[in-house]
Amino acid sequence: MNNLEKVCAFLDEAKTYYLATVEGDQPRVRPFGTALLHDGKLYIQTGKIKSVSRQIAANPKVEICAFHGGKWLRLAGELVDDDRREVKEAMLEKMPGLKGMYSPDDGNMQMLAFAHGTATFCSFTEAPETFDF
């Protein structure tokens, strides 16, 4: 399992992670649950009508934190839009519960890929494991 596969698997196991963005000088944090590894890139998904989409457009630097099994993951990086239909379809196939809210052609479904980032796995009992991607 490569490093990005390990990150995506951890996000899947945690089921919920917290995405931090910035609005002006105010941090914003909210729960998310979408994660997809596709074409060697890590994706998250949101709706273009949401404030989180506007915040990422203004400042694409984000941070994710997830906790599972006594370990946590901190993932910092920059997101970029990927409007390809195939990526949207892959997310909907992986997470069919989204189909009630989104479709590839609705003009709202937004796929965001990490252009680059740093992942750090931490726990109270082991040394941190950090890698860039």
JSON list of C-alpha atoms in Angstrom, two decimals:
[
{"chain": "A", "resi": 1, "resn": "MET", "atom": "CA", "xyz": [0.00, 0.00, 0.00]},
{"chain": "A", "resi": 2, "resn": "ASN", "atom": "CA", "xyz": [1.52, 3.34, -1.01]},
{"chain": "A", "resi": 3, "resn": "ASN", "atom": "CA", "xyz": [1.27, 6.48, 1.13]},
{"chain": "A", "resi": 4, "resn": "LEU", "atom": "CA", "xyz": [-1.79, 7.98, -0.60]},
{"chain": "A", "resi": 5, "resn": "GLU", "atom": "CA", "xyz": [-3.60, 4.63, -0.41]},
{"chain": "A", "resi": 6, "resn": "LYS", "atom": "CA", "xyz": [-2.81, 4.59, 3.30]},
{"chain": "A", "resi": 7, "resn": "VAL", "atom": "CA", "xyz": [-4.26, 8.12, 3.71]},
{"chain": "A", "resi": 8, "resn": "CYS", "atom": "CA", "xyz": [-7.43, 7.29, 1.80]},
{"chain": "A", "resi": 9, "resn": "ALA", "atom": "CA", "xyz": [-7.89, 4.02, 3.70]},
{"chain": "A", "resi": 10, "resn": "PHE", "atom": "CA", "xyz": [-7.54, 5.86, 7.01]},
{"chain": "A", "resi": 11, "resn": "LEU", "atom": "CA", "xyz": [-10.12, 8.47, 5.94]},
{"chain": "A", "resi": 12, "resn": "ASP", "atom": "CA", "xyz": [-12.47, 5.67, 4.87]},
{"chain": "A", "resi": 13, "resn": "GLU", "atom": "CA", "xyz": [-12.05, 3.84, 8.18]},
{"chain": "A", "resi": 14, "resn": "ALA", "atom": "CA", "xyz": [-12.55, 7.02, 10.21]},
{"chain": "A", "resi": 15, "resn": "LYS", "atom": "CA", "xyz": [-15.70, 7.74, 8.14]},
{"chain": "A", "resi": 16, "resn": "THR", "atom": "CA", "xyz": [-15.75, 11.37, 9.31]},
{"chain": "A", "resi": 17, "resn": "TYR", "atom": "CA", "xyz": [-12.91, 13.86, 9.10]},
{"chain": "A", "resi": 18, "resn": "TYR", "atom": "CA", "xyz": [-12.82, 17.58, 9.76]},
{"chain": "A", "resi": 19, "resn": "LEU", "atom": "CA", "xyz": [-11.92, 20.01, 7.00]},
{"chain": "A", "resi": 20, "resn": "ALA", "atom": "CA", "xyz": [-10.50, 23.41, 7.95]},
{"chain": "A", "resi": 21, "resn": "THR", "atom": "CA", "xyz": [-10.66, 26.38, 5.60]},
{"chain": "A", "resi": 22, "resn": "VAL", "atom": "CA", "xyz": [-10.32, 30.13, 6.06]},
{"chain": "A", "resi": 23, "resn": "GLU", "atom": "CA", "xyz": [-12.92, 32.82, 5.46]},
{"chain": "A", "resi": 24, "resn": "GLY", "atom": "CA", "xyz": [-11.20, 36.19, 5.66]},
{"chain": "A", "resi": 25, "resn": "ASP", "atom": "CA", "xyz": [-9.30, 35.92, 8.93]},
{"chain": "A", "resi": 26, "resn": "GLN", "atom": "CA", "xyz": [-11.72, 33.40, 10.48]},
{"chain": "A", "resi": 27, "resn": "PRO", "atom": "CA", "xyz": [-10.94, 29.66, 10.47]},
{"chain": "A", "resi": 28, "resn": "ARG", "atom": "CA", "xyz": [-13.89, 27.43, 9.52]},
{"chain": "A", "resi": 29, "resn": "VAL", "atom": "CA", "xyz": [-14.10, 23.72, 10.35]},
{"chain": "A", "resi": 30, "resn": "ARG", "atom": "CA", "xyz": [-16.79, 21.24, 9.38]},
{"chain": "A", "resi": 31, "resn": "PRO", "atom": "CA", "xyz": [-17.25, 17.47, 9.18]},
{"chain": "A", "resi": 32, "resn": "PHE", "atom": "CA", "xyz": [-16.79, 15.73, 5.83]},
{"chain": "A", "resi": 33, "resn": "GLY", "atom": "CA", "xyz": [-16.90, 12.10, 4.81]},
{"chain": "A", "resi": 34, "resn": "THR", "atom": "CA", "xyz": [-15.93, 11.97, 1.14]},
{"chain": "A", "resi": 35, "resn": "ALA", "atom": "CA", "xyz": [-12.53, 10.65, 0.05]},
{"chain": "A", "resi": 36, "resn": "LEU", "atom": "CA", "xyz": [-11.53, 9.08, -3.24]},
{"chain": "A", "resi": 37, "resn": "LEU", "atom": "CA", "xyz": [-8.24, 7.92, -4.66]},
{"chain": "A", "resi": 38, "resn": "HIS", "atom": "CA", "xyz": [-8.45, 8.22, -8.46]},
{"chain": "A", "resi": 39, "resn": "ASP", "atom": "CA", "xyz": [-5.68, 8.40, -11.06]},
{"chain": "A", "resi": 40, "resn": "GLY", "atom": "CA", "xyz": [-3.12, 8.68, -8.28]},
{"chain": "A", "resi": 41, "resn": "LYS", "atom": "CA", "xyz": [-4.76, 11.72, -6.69]},
{"chain": "A", "resi": 42, "resn": "LEU", "atom": "CA", "xyz": [-6.69, 12.17, -3.47]},
{"chain": "A", "resi": 43, "resn": "TYR", "atom": "CA", "xyz": [-10.10, 13.82, -3.93]},
{"chain": "A", "resi": 44, "resn": "ILE", "atom": "CA", "xyz": [-12.78, 15.21, -1.67]},
{"chain": "A", "resi": 45, "resn": "GLN", "atom": "CA", "xyz": [-16.25, 16.31, -2.79]},
{"chain": "A", "resi": 46, "resn": "THR", "atom": "CA", "xyz": [-18.59, 19.17, -1.94]},
{"chain": "A", "resi": 47, "resn": "GLY", "atom": "CA", "xyz": [-21.30, 21.29, -3.52]},
{"chain": "A", "resi": 48, "resn": "LYS", "atom": "CA", "xyz": [-20.44, 24.45, -5.44]},
{"chain": "A", "resi": 49, "resn": "ILE", "atom": "CA", "xyz": [-23.32, 26.27, -3.72]},
{"chain": "A", "resi": 50, "resn": "LYS", "atom": "CA", "xyz": [-21.79, 25.76, -0.26]},
{"chain": "A", "resi": 51, "resn": "SER", "atom": "CA", "xyz": [-19.72, 28.35, 1.57]},
{"chain": "A", "resi": 52, "resn": "VAL", "atom": "CA", "xyz": [-16.85, 25.85, 1.84]},
{"chain": "A", "resi": 53, "resn": "SER", "atom": "CA", "xyz": [-16.56, 25.91, -1.96]},
{"chain": "A", "resi": 54, "resn": "ARG", "atom": "CA", "xyz": [-16.29, 29.72, -1.96]},
{"chain": "A", "resi": 55, "resn": "GLN", "atom": "CA", "xyz": [-13.73, 29.60, 0.85]},
{"chain": "A", "resi": 56, "resn": "ILE", "atom": "CA", "xyz": [-11.55, 27.11, -1.05]},
{"chain": "A", "resi": 57, "resn": "ALA", "atom": "CA", "xyz": [-11.82, 29.18, -4.23]},
{"chain": "A", "resi": 58, "resn": "ALA", "atom": "CA", "xyz": [-10.54, 32.23, -2.31]},
{"chain": "A", "resi": 59, "resn": "ASN", "atom": "CA", "xyz": [-7.81, 30.29, -0.49]},
{"chain": "A", "resi": 60, "resn": "PRO", "atom": "CA", "xyz": [-7.17, 26.71, -1.64]},
{"chain": "A", "resi": 61, "resn": "LYS", "atom": "CA", "xyz": [-4.99, 25.88, 1.40]},
{"chain": "A", "resi": 62, "resn": "VAL", "atom": "CA", "xyz": [-6.85, 23.47, 3.68]},
{"chain": "A", "resi": 63, "resn": "GLU", "atom": "CA", "xyz": [-6.19, 21.05, 6.47]},
{"chain": "A", "resi": 64, "resn": "ILE", "atom": "CA", "xyz": [-7.95, 17.81, 7.34]},
{"chain": "A", "resi": 65, "resn": "CYS", "atom": "CA", "xyz": [-7.91, 16.01, 10.67]},
{"chain": "A", "resi": 66, "resn": "ALA", "atom": "CA", "xyz": [-9.31, 12.52, 11.22]},
{"chain": "A", "resi": 67, "resn": "PHE", "atom": "CA", "xyz": [-9.21, 10.21, 14.26]},
{"chain": "A", "resi": 68, "resn": "HIS", "atom": "CA", "xyz": [-9.59, 6.44, 14.26]},
{"chain": "A", "resi": 69, "resn": "GLY", "atom": "CA", "xyz": [-8.33, 3.55, 16.36]},
{"chain": "A", "resi": 70, "resn": "GLY", "atom": "CA", "xyz": [-6.23, 5.66, 18.70]},
{"chain": "A", "resi": 71, "resn": "LYS", "atom": "CA", "xyz": [-4.42, 7.40, 15.83]},
{"chain": "A", "resi": 72, "resn": "TRP", "atom": "CA", "xyz": [-5.04, 10.62, 14.00]},
{"chain": "A", "resi": 73, "resn": "LEU", "atom": "CA", "xyz": [-4.16, 11.98, 10.59]},
{"chain": "A", "resi": 74, "resn": "ARG", "atom": "CA", "xyz": [-3.38, 15.58, 9.80]},
{"chain": "A", "resi": 75, "resn": "LEU", "atom": "CA", "xyz": [-3.39, 16.35, 6.09]},
{"chain": "A", "resi": 76, "resn": "ALA", "atom": "CA", "xyz": [-2.40, 19.82, 4.87]},
{"chain": "A", "resi": 77, "resn": "GLY", "atom": "CA", "xyz": [-2.33, 20.93, 1.26]},
{"chain": "A", "resi": 78, "resn": "GLU", "atom": "CA", "xyz": [-3.88, 22.83, -1.61]},
{"chain": "A", "resi": 79, "resn": "LEU", "atom": "CA", "xyz": [-7.01, 21.78, -3.45]},
{"chain": "A", "resi": 80, "resn": "VAL", "atom": "CA", "xyz": [-7.72, 22.23, -7.14]},
{"chain": "A", "resi": 81, "resn": "ASP", "atom": "CA", "xyz": [-10.97, 21.74, -9.05]},
{"chain": "A", "resi": 82, "resn": "ASP", "atom": "CA", "xyz": [-11.32, 18.70, -11.26]},
{"chain": "A", "resi": 83, "resn": "ASP", "atom": "CA", "xyz": [-14.58, 18.93, -13.19]},
{"chain": "A", "resi": 84, "resn": "ARG", "atom": "CA", "xyz": [-14.15, 15.70, -15.14]},
{"chain": "A", "resi": 85, "resn": "ARG", "atom": "CA", "xyz": [-17.26, 13.57, -15.30]},
{"chain": "A", "resi": 86, "resn": "GLU", "atom": "CA", "xyz": [-15.28, 10.36, -14.73]},
{"chain": "A", "resi": 87, "resn": "VAL", "atom": "CA", "xyz": [-14.05, 11.59, -11.34]},
{"chain": "A", "resi": 88, "resn": "LYS", "atom": "CA", "xyz": [-17.58, 12.55, -10.28]},
{"chain": "A", "resi": 89, "resn": "GLU", "atom": "CA", "xyz": [-18.88, 9.16, -11.40]},
{"chain": "A", "resi": 90, "resn": "ALA", "atom": "CA", "xyz": [-16.10, 7.40, -9.47]},
{"chain": "A", "resi": 91, "resn": "MET", "atom": "CA", "xyz": [-17.06, 9.25, -6.28]},
{"chain": "A", "resi": 92, "resn": "LEU", "atom": "CA", "xyz": [-20.75, 8.44, -6.74]},
{"chain": "A", "resi": 93, "resn": "GLU", "atom": "CA", "xyz": [-19.90, 4.79, -7.36]},
{"chain": "A", "resi": 94, "resn": "LYS", "atom": "CA", "xyz": [-17.81, 4.65, -4.19]},
{"chain": "A", "resi": 95, "resn": "MET", "atom": "CA", "xyz": [-20.37, 6.58, -2.13]},
{"chain": "A", "resi": 96, "resn": "PRO", "atom": "CA", "xyz": [-23.83, 5.85, -3.58]},
{"chain": "A", "resi": 97, "resn": "GLY", "atom": "CA", "xyz": [-25.52, 7.73, -0.73]},
{"chain": "A", "resi": 98, "resn": "LEU", "atom": "CA", "xyz": [-24.45, 10.96, -2.45]},
{"chain": "A", "resi": 99, "resn": "LYS", "atom": "CA", "xyz": [-26.67, 10.18, -5.47]},
{"chain": "A", "resi": 100, "resn": "GLY", "atom": "CA", "xyz": [-29.68, 11.64, -3.68]},
{"chain": "A", "resi": 101, "resn": "MET", "atom": "CA", "xyz": [-27.91, 15.00, -3.46]},
{"chain": "A", "resi": 102, "resn": "TYR", "atom": "CA", "xyz": [-25.55, 15.14, -6.46]},
{"chain": "A", "resi": 103, "resn": "SER", "atom": "CA", "xyz": [-25.13, 14.00, -10.03]},
{"chain": "A", "resi": 104, "resn": "PRO", "atom": "CA", "xyz": [-22.24, 14.48, -12.46]},
{"chain": "A", "resi": 105, "resn": "ASP", "atom": "CA", "xyz": [-24.26, 16.90, -14.58]},
{"chain": "A", "resi": 106, "resn": "ASP", "atom": "CA", "xyz": [-26.07, 18.95, -11.91]},
{"chain": "A", "resi": 107, "resn": "GLY", "atom": "CA", "xyz": [-23.67, 21.91, -12.06]},
{"chain": "A", "resi": 108, "resn": "ASN", "atom": "CA", "xyz": [-23.26, 21.68, -8.29]},
{"chain": "A", "resi": 109, "resn": "MET", "atom": "CA", "xyz": [-21.12, 18.59, -7.66]},
{"chain": "A", "resi": 110, "resn": "GLN", "atom": "CA", "xyz": [-17.54, 19.70, -7.09]},
{"chain": "A", "resi": 111, "resn": "MET", "atom": "CA", "xyz": [-14.53, 17.41, -7.02]},
{"chain": "A", "resi": 112, "resn": "LEU", "atom": "CA", "xyz": [-11.41, 18.81, -5.40]},
{"chain": "A", "resi": 113, "resn": "ALA", "atom": "CA", "xyz": [-8.01, 17.13, -5.72]},
{"chain": "A", "resi": 114, "resn": "PHE", "atom": "CA", "xyz": [-5.00, 17.70, -3.55]},
{"chain": "A", "resi": 115, "resn": "ALA", "atom": "CA", "xyz": [-2.43, 19.30, -5.85]},
{"chain": "A", "resi": 116, "resn": "HIS", "atom": "CA", "xyz": [0.17, 18.55, -3.21]},
{"chain": "A", "resi": 117, "resn": "GLY", "atom": "CA", "xyz": [0.21, 18.10, 0.50]},
{"chain": "A", "resi": 118, "resn": "THR", "atom": "CA", "xyz": [1.74, 16.74, 3.67]},
{"chain": "A", "resi": 119, "resn": "ALA", "atom": "CA", "xyz": [0.23, 13.90, 5.66]},
{"chain": "A", "resi": 120, "resn": "THR", "atom": "CA", "xyz": [1.17, 13.17, 9.26]},
{"chain": "A", "resi": 121, "resn": "PHE", "atom": "CA", "xyz": [-0.01, 10.09, 11.14]},
{"chain": "A", "resi": 122, "resn": "CYS", "atom": "CA", "xyz": [0.19, 10.53, 14.92]},
{"chain": "A", "resi": 123, "resn": "SER", "atom": "CA", "xyz": [-0.62, 8.70, 18.12]},
{"chain": "A", "resi": 124, "resn": "PHE", "atom": "CA", "xyz": [0.19, 8.97, 21.79]},
{"chain": "A", "resi": 125, "resn": "THR", "atom": "CA", "xyz": [2.33, 5.83, 21.65]},
{"chain": "A", "resi": 126, "resn": "GLU", "atom": "CA", "xyz": [4.28, 6.03, 18.37]},
{"chain": "A", "resi": 127, "resn": "ALA", "atom": "CA", "xyz": [6.55, 8.53, 16.66]},
{"chain": "A", "resi": 128, "resn": "PRO", "atom": "CA", "xyz": [4.78, 10.63, 13.99]},
{"chain": "A", "resi": 129, "resn": "GLU", "atom": "CA", "xyz": [5.00, 9.42, 10.40]},
{"chain": "A", "resi": 130, "resn": "THR", "atom": "CA", "xyz": [5.11, 12.28, 7.87]},
{"chain": "A", "resi": 131, "resn": "PHE", "atom": "CA", "xyz": [5.30, 12.28, 4.10]},
{"chain": "A", "resi": 132, "resn": "ASP", "atom": "CA", "xyz": [4.72, 14.70, 1.24]},
{"chain": "A", "resi": 133, "resn": "PHE", "atom": "CA", "xyz": [2.72, 13.90, -1.85]}
]
